[in-house]
Coordinates of C-alpha atoms and ligand atoms in Angstrom, one line a residue:
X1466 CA 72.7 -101.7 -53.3
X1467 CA 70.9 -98.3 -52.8
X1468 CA 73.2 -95.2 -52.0
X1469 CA 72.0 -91.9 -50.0
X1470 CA 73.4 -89.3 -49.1
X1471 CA 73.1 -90.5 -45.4
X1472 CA 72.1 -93.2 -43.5
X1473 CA 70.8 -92.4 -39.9
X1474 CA 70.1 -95.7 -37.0
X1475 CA 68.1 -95.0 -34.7
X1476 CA 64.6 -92.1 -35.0
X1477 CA 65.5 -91.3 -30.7
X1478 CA 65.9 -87.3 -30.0
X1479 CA 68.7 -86.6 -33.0
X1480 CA 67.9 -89.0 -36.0
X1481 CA 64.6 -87.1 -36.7
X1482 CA 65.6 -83.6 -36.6
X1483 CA 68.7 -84.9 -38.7
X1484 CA 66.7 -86.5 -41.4
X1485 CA 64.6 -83.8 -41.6
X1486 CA 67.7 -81.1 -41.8
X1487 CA 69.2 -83.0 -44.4
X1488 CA 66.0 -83.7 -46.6
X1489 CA 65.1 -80.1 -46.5
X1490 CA 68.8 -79.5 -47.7
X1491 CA 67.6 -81.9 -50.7
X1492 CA 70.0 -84.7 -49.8
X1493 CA 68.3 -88.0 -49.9
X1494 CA 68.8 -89.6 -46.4
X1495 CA 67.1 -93.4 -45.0
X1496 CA 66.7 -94.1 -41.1
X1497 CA 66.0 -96.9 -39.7
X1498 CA 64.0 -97.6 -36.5
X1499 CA 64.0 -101.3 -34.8
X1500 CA 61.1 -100.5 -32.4
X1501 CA 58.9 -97.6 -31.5
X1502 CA 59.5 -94.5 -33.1
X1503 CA 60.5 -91.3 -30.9
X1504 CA 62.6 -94.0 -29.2
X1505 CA 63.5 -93.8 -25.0
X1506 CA 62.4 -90.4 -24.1
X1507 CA 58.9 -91.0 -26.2
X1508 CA 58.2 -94.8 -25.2
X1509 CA 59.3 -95.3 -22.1
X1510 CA 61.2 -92.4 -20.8
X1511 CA 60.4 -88.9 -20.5
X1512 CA 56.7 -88.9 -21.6
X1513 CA 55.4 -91.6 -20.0
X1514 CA 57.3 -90.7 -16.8
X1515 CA 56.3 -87.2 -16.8
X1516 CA 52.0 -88.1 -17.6
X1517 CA 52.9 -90.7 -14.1
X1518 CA 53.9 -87.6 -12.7
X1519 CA 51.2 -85.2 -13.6
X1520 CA 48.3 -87.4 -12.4
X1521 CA 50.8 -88.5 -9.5
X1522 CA 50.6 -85.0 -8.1
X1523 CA 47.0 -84.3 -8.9
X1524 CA 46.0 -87.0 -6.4
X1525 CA 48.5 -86.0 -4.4
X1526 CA 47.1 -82.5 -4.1
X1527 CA 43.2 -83.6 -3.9
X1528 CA 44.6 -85.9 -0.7
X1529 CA 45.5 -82.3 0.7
X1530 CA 42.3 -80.7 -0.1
X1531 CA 41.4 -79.8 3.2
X1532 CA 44.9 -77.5 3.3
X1533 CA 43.3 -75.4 0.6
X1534 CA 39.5 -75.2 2.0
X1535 CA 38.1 -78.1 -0.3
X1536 CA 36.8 -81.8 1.1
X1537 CA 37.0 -85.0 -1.0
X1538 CA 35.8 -87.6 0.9
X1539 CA 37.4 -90.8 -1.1
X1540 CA 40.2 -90.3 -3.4
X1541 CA 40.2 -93.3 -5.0
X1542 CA 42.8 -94.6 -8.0
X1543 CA 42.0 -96.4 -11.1
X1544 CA 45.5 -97.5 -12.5
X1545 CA 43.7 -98.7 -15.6
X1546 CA 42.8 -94.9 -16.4
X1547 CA 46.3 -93.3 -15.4
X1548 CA 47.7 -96.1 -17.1
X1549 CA 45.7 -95.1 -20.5
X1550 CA 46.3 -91.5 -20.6
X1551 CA 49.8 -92.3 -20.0
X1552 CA 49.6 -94.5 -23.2
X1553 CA 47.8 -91.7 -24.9
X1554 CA 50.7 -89.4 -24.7
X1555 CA 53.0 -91.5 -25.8
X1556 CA 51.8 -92.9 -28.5
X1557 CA 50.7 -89.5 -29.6
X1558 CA 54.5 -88.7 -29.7
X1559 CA 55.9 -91.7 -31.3
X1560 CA 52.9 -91.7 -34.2
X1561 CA 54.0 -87.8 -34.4
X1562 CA 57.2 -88.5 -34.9
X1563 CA 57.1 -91.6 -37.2
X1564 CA 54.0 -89.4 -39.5
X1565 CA 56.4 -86.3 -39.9
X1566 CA 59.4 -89.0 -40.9
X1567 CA 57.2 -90.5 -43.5
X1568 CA 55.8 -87.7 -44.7
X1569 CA 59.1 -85.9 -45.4
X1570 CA 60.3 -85.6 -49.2
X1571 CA 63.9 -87.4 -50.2
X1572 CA 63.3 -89.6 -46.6
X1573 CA 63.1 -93.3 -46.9
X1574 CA 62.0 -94.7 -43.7
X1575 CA 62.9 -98.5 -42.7
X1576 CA 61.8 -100.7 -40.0
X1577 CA 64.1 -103.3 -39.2
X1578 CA 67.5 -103.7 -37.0
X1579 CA 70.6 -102.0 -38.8
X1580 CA 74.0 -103.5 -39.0
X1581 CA 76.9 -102.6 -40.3
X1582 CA 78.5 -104.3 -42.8
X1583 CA 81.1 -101.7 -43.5
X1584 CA 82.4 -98.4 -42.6
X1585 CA 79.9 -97.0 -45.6
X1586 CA 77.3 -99.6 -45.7
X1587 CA 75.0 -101.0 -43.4
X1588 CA 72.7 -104.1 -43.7
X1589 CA 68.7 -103.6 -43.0
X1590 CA 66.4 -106.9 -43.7
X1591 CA 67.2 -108.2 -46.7
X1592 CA 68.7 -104.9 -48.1
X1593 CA 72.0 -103.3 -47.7
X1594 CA 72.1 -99.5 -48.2
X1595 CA 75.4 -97.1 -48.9
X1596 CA 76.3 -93.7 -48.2
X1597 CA 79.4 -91.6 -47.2
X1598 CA 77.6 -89.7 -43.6
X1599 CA 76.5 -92.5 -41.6
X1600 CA 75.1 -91.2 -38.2
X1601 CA 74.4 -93.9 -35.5
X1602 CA 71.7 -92.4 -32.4
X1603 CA 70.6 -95.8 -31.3
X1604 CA 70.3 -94.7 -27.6
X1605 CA 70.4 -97.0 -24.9
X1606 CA 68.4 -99.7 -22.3
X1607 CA 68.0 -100.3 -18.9
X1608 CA 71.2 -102.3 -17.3
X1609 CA 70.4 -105.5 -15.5
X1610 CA 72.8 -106.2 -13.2
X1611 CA 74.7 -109.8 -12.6
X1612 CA 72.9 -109.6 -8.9
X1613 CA 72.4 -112.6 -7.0
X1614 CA 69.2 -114.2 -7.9
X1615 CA 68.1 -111.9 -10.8
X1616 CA 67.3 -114.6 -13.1
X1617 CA 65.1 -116.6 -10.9
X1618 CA 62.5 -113.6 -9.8
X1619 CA 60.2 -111.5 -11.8
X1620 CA 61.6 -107.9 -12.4
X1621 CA 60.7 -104.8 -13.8
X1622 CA 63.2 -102.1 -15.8
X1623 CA 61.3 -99.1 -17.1
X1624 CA 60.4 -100.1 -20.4
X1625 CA 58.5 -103.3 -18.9
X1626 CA 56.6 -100.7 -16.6
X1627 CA 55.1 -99.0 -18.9
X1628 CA 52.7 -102.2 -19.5
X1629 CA 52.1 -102.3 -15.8
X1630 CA 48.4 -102.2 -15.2
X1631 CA 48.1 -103.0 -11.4
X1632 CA 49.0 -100.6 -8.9
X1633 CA 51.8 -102.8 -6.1
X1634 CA 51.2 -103.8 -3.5
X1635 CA 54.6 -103.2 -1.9
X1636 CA 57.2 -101.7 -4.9
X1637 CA 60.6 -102.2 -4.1
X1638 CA 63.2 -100.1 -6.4
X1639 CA 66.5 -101.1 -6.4
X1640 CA 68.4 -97.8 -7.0
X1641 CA 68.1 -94.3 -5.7
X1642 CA 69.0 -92.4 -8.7
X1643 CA 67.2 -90.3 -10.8
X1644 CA 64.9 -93.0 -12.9
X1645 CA 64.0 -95.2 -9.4
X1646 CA 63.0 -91.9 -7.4
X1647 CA 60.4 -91.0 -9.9
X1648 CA 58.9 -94.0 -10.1
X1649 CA 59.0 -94.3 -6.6
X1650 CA 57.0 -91.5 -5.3
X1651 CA 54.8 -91.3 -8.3
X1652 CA 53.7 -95.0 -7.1
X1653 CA 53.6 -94.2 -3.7
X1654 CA 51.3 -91.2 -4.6
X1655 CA 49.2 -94.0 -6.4
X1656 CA 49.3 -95.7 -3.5
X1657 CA 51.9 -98.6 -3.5
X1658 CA 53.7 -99.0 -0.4
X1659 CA 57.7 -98.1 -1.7
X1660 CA 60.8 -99.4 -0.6
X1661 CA 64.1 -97.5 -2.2
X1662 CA 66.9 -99.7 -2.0
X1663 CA 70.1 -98.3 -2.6
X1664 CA 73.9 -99.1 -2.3
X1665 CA 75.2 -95.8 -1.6
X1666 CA 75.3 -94.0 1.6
X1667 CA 72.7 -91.1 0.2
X1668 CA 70.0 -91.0 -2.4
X1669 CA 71.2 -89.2 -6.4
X1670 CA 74.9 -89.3 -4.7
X1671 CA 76.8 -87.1 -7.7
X1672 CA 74.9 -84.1 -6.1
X1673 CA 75.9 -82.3 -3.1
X1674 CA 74.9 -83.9 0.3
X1675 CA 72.5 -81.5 1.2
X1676 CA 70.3 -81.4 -2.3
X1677 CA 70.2 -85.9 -1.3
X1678 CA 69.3 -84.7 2.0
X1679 CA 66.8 -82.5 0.9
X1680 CA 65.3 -85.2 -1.3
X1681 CA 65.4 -87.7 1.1
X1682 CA 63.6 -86.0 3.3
X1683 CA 61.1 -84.9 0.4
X1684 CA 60.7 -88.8 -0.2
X1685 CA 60.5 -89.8 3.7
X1686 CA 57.9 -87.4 4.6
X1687 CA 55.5 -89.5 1.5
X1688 CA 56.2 -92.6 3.7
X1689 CA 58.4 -93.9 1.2
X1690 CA 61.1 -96.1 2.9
X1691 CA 64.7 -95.8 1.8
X1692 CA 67.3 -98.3 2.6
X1693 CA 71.1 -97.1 2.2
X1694 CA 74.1 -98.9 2.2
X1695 CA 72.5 -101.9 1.2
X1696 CA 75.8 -103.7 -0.2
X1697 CA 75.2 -106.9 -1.3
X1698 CA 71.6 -106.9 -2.9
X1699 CA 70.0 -110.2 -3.9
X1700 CA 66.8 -111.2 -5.1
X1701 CA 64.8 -114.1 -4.1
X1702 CA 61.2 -115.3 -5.0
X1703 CA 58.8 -115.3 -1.5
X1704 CA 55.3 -116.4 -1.7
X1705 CA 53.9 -114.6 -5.2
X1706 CA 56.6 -111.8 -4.3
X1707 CA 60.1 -111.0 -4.1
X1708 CA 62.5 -110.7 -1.5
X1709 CA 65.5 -108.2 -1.7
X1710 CA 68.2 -108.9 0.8
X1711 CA 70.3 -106.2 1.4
X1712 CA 72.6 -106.7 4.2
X1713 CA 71.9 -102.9 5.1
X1714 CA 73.9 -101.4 8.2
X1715 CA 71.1 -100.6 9.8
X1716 CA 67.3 -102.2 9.7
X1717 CA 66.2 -105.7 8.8
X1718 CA 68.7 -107.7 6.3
X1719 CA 65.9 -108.1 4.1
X1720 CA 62.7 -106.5 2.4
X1721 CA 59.7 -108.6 0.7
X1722 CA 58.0 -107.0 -1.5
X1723 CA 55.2 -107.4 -4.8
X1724 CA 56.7 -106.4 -6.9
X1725 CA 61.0 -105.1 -7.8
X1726 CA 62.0 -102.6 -10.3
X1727 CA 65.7 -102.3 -11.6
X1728 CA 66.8 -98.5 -11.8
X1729 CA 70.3 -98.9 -11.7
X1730 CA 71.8 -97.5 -14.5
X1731 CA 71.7 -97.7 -18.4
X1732 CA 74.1 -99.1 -21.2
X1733 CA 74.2 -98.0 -24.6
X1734 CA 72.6 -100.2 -27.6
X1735 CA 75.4 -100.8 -29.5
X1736 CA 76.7 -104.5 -29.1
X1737 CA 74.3 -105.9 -31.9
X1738 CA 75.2 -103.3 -34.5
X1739 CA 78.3 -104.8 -36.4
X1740 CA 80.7 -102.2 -35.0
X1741 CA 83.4 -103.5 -35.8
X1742 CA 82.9 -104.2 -39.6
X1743 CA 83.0 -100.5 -39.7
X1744 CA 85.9 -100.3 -37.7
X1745 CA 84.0 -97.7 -35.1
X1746 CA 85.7 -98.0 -31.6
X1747 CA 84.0 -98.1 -28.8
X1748 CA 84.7 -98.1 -24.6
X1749 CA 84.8 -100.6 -22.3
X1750 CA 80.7 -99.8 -21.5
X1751 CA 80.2 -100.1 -25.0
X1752 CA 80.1 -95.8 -25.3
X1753 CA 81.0 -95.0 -28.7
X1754 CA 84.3 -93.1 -29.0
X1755 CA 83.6 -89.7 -30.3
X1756 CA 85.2 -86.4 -30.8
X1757 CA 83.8 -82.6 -29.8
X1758 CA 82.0 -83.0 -32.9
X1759 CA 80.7 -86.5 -32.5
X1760 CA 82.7 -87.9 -35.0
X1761 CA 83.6 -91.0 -34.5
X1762 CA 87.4 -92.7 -35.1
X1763 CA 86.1 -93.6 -38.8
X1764 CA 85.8 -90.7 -41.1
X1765 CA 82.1 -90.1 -42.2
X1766 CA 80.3 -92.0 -39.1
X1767 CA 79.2 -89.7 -36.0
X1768 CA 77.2 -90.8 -33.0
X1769 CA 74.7 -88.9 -31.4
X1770 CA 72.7 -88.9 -28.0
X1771 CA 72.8 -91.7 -25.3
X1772 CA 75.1 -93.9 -26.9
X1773 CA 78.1 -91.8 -27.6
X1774 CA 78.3 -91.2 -23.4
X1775 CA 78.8 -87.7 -23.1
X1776 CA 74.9 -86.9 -22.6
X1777 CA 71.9 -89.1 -21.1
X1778 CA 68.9 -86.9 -21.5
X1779 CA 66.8 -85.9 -24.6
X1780 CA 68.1 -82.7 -24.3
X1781 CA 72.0 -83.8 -25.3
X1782 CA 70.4 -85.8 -27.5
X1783 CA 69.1 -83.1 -29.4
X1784 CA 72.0 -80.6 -28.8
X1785 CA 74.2 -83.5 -30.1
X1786 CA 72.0 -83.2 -33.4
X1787 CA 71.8 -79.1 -33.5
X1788 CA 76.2 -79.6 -32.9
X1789 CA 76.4 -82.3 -35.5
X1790 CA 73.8 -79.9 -38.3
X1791 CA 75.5 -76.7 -37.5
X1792 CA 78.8 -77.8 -38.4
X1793 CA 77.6 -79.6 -41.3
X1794 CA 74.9 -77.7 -42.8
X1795 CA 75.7 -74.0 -40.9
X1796 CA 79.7 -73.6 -40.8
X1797 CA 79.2 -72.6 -37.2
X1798 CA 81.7 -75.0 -35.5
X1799 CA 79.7 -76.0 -32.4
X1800 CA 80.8 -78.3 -29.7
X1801 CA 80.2 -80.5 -27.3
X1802 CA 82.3 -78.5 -24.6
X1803 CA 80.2 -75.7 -25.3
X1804 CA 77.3 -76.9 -23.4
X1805 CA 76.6 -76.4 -19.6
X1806 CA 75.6 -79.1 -17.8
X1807 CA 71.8 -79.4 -16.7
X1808 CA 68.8 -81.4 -16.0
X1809 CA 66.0 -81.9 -14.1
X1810 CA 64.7 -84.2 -11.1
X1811 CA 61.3 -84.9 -11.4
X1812 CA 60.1 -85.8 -7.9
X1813 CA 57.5 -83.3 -6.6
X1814 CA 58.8 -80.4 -5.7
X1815 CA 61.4 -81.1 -8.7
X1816 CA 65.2 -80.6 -8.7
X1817 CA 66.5 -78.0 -11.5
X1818 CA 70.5 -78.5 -11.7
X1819 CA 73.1 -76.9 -14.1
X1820 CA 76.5 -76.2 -14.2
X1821 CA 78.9 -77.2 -10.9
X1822 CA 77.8 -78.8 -8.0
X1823 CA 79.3 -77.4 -4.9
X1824 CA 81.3 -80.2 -4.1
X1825 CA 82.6 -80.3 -7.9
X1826 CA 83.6 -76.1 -7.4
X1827 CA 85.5 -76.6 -3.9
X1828 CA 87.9 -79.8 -5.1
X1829 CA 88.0 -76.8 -8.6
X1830 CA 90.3 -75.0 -6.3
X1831 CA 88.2 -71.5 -7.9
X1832 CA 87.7 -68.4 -5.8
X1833 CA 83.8 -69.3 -5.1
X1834 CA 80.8 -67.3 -3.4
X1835 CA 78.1 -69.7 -2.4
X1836 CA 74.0 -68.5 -1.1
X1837 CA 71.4 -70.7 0.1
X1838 CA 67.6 -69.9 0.7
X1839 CA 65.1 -71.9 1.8
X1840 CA 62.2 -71.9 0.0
X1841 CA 59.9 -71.1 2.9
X1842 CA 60.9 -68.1 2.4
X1843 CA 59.8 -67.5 -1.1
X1844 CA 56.7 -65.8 -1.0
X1845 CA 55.3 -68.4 -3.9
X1846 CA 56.2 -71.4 -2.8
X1847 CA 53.8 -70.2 0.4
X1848 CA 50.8 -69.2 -1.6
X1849 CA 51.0 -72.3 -3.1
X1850 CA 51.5 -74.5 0.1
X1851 CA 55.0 -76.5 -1.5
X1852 CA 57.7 -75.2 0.6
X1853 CA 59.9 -77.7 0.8
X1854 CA 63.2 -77.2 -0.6
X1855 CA 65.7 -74.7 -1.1
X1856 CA 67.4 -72.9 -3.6
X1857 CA 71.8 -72.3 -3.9
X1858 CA 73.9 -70.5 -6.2
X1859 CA 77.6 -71.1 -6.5
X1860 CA 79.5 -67.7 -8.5
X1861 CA 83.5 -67.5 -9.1
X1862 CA 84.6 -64.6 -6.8
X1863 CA 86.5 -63.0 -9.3
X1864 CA 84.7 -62.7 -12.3
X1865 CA 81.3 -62.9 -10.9
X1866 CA 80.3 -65.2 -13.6
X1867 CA 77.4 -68.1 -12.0
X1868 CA 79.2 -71.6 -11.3
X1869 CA 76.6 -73.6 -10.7
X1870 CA 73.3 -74.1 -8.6
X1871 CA 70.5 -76.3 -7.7
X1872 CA 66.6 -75.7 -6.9
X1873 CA 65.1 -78.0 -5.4
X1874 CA 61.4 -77.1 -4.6
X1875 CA 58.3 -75.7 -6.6
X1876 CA 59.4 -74.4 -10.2
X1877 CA 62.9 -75.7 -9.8
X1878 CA 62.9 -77.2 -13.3
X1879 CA 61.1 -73.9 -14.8
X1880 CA 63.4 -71.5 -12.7
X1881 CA 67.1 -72.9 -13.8
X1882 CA 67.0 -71.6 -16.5
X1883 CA 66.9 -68.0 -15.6
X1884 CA 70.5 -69.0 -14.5
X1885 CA 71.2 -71.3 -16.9
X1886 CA 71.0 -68.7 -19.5
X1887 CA 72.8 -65.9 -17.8
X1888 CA 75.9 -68.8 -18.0
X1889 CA 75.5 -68.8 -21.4
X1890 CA 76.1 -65.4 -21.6
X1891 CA 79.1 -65.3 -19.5
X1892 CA 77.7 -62.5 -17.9
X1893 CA 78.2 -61.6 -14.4
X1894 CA 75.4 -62.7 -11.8
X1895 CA 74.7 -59.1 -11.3
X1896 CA 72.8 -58.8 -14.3
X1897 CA 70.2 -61.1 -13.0
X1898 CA 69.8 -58.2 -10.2
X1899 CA 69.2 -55.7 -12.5
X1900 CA 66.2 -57.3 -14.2
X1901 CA 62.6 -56.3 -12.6
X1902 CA 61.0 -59.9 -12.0
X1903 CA 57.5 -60.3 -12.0
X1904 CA 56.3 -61.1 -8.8
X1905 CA 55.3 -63.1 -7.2
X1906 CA 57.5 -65.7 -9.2
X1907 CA 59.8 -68.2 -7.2
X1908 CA 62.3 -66.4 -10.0
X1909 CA 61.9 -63.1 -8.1
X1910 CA 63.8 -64.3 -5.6
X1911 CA 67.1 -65.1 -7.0
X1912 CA 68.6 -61.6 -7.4
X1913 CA 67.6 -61.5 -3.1
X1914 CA 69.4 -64.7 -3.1
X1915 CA 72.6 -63.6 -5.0
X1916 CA 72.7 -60.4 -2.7
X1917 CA 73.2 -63.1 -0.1
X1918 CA 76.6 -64.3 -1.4
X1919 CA 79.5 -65.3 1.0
X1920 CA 82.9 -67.0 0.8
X1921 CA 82.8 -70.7 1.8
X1922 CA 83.0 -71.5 4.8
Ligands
FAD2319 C1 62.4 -93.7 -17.1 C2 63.2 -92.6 -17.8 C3 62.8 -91.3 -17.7 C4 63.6 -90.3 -18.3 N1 63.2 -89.0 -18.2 C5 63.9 -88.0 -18.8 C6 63.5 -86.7 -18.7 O1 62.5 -86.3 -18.0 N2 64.2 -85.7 -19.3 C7 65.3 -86.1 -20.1 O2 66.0 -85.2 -20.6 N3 65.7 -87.4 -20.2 C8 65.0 -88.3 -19.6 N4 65.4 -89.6 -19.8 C9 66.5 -89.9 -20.7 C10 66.1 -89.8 -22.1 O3 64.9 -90.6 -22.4 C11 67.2 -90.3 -23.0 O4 68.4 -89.7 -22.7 C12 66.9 -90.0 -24.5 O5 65.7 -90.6 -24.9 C13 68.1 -90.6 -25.3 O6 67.8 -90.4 -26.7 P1 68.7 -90.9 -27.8 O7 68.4 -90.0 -28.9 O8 70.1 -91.1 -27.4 O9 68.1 -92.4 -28.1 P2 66.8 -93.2 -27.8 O10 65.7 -92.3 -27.5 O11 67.1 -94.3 -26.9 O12 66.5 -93.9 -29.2 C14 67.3 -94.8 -29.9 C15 66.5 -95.5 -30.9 O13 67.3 -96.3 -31.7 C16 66.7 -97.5 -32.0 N5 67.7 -98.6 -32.3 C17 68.6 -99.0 -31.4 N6 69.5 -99.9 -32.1 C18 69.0 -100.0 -33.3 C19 69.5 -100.7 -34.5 N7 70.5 -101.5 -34.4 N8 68.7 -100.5 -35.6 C20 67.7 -99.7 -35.7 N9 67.2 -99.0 -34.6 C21 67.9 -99.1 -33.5 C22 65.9 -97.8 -30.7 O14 64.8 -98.7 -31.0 C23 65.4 -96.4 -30.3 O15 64.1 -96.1 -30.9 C24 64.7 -90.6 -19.1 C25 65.0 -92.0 -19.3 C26 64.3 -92.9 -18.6 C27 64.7 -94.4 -18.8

């Protein structure tokens, strides 16, 4: 059997930066990686995604050359070429990632599928390794629901679309959340005809009714369709497509399309690795059960990123590795309710988000201030011709300290964090007003914006 000092599953957002912290420390650590190194975010998350979206928008904006003064005549797609310099990126990323792990001194790297065997060994091929700091960050996949029909039509979840070489005919996403409204108008952009079918009432329904609206309309004005309130979805196979019945409110009961994609959620990769010989306890969506530290319920095993269920982006991934290093390695006693909620949206114009939403700060029951702006009004956002969207800012009355707030339009993702940061702080908003922003900058406009501050209504 060969001891380390720690054994780490999974090379996604935290195992890397872990192995690497603990091998500079001179502690001998081995990780283990089952598939692609860089895991989700690398593969067939983030990356990928965000290359989509980058040549997404630059046909987008040569279809709109004649708003700028410019002519092209014939802006044709080849799917084969976006498709390779998506590929490019990522496996840039993942050889990056799976080069520095290699190349690191006291890391032993493993390919295979771990599995515990105890709560201080774990089983890897034909070996079993042992050490006292096991750290599991095997992430998670997309969920495939028990619909009606789904094992009798060809589907696609995002990790099958990343070998997706032709461009659809007619896309149908099932799911209006955050995954399935990327892909949907970065295909539409490529030129698929999109249909977003979703079982809520409104599109990414955990944000506030006007920032769905906003997208929505975003999404409509592309010519993407969007069914809501589709209750009972079913798939069905319909000459060399699919058919997605949907038993909508409102519109046909059914939508036939070329092709389906499954965005409805993710669940965590944890029910193949031998959990319970180590006695680790998990939820009833297979979360593992951890504590502000990300310790587990066994002494000596932590769980980091996706499939601990407090985080699903790379960047609580990561913050779940920085948490887990500083306490070990730093005596600075980090934790997970530190951290302020936020992420991004990326449709074009993207959606920056952190802290409270407004619905989440009026059931609080806090004294709040709220300002909206549209961003027509920002003085950027018209130069560049992307004025869709707006900008609003929550702040608690009494200590002026920011609550929460969402941009939605050009630089939304870039621009939270101007806010983001003065949370961190715990500063009042009024600091942001004292700053002289370089203009023009859609970030100018937020101390204008904050001046604009009213009870809600
Ligand atoms: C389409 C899409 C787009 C996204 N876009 C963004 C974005 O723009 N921004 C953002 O912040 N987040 C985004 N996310 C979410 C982000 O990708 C994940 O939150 C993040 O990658 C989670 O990282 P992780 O460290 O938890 O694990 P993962 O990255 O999922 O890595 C886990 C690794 O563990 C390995 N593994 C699993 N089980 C075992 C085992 N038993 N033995 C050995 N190895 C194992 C897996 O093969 C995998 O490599 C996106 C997700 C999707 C699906």
């Amino acid at each position: 059997m060969k001891h380390f000092d720690a054994i780490i599953i999974g090379t996604g957002q935290a195992g890397p930066p872990l192995a690497a912290r603990f091998a500079s420390a001179g502690k001998t650590v081995a990780i283990i990686e089952r598939s692609k190194f860089g895991g989700t975010c690398v593969n067939t998350g983030c990356t990928p995604t965000k290359t989509l979206v980058a040549s997404a928008y630059a046909i987008h904006v040569a279809r709109r050359g004649s708003e700028y003064g410019f002519v092209v005549d014939d802006v044709r797609v080849d799917i084969k070429r976006v498709k390779a310099r998506k590929d490019a990126a990522s496996t840039t990323s993942s050889k990056g990632v799976e080069e520095w792990l290699r190349g690191t001194t006291n890391c032993t790297v493993i390919q295979g599928q771990a599995r515990f065997q105890s709560s201080n060994t774990v089983a890897v091929n034909d070996e079993v390794l042992q050490a006292d700091k096991i750290y599991i960050n095997v992430g998670g996949r997309a969920r495939v629901p028990e619909m009606p029909g789904v094992n009798d039509v060809p589907f696609l979840t995002n990790s099958s679309m990343m070998d997706l070489d032709v461009l659809p005919a007619h896309f149908i996403i099932v799911g209006g959340s955050y995954v399935g409204l990327e892909f949907a108008q970065i295909y539409r952009r490529l030129g698929s005809e999109v249909t977003i079918v979703e079982m809520g009432p409104r599109l990414i329904g955990r944000e506030d009714e006007d920032v769905s609206q906003g997208v929505h309309e975003i999404l409509e004005a592309e010519g993407i369709n969007i069914r809501l309130n589709a209750k009972c979805i079913s798939l069905e196979k319909r000459d060399g497509g699919v058919a997605v019945g949907l038993t909508c409110e409102v519109g046909p009961p059914e939508v036939v399309g070329t092709h389906v994609l499954l965005a409805v959620g993710r669940i965590p990769n944890t029910s193949d690795l031998g959990l319970d010989q180590a006695g680790v306890a998990s939820d009833q969506r297979g979360h593992i059960t951890v504590d502000d530290q990300l310790q587990t319920n066994v002494p000596g095993i932590w769980a980091l990123g996706d499939c601990n269920g407090h985080g699903a982006f790379t960047h609580t991934s990561y913050n779940d590795y920085e948490i887990v290093a500083d306490n070990l390695f730093n005596a600075d006693h980090r934790r997970v309710s530190d951290r302020i909620q936020a992420y991004a949206l990326y449709i074009d114009p993207p959606l920056g988000r952190c802290g409270m939403t407004e619905a989440e700060v009026r059931k609080s029951g806090i004294r709040a201030l709220a300002a909206k702006y549209p961003m027509s009004q920002v003085s950027r956002a018209s130069e560049k011709g992307e004025t869709q969207g707006f900008v609003k800012i929550c702040v608690d009355a009494e200590t002026k300290q920011i609550l929460g707030a969402a941009i939605l339009g050009v630089g939304g993702d870039e621009v939270i964090h101007v806010l983001l940061d003065v949370m961190y702080t715990k500063a009042p908003y009024t600091v942001v007003q004292r700053a002289m922003n370089i203009h023009p900058t859609v970030a100018e406009f937020l101390p204008i914006i904050l001046a604009k501050l009213e009870p809600f209504a």
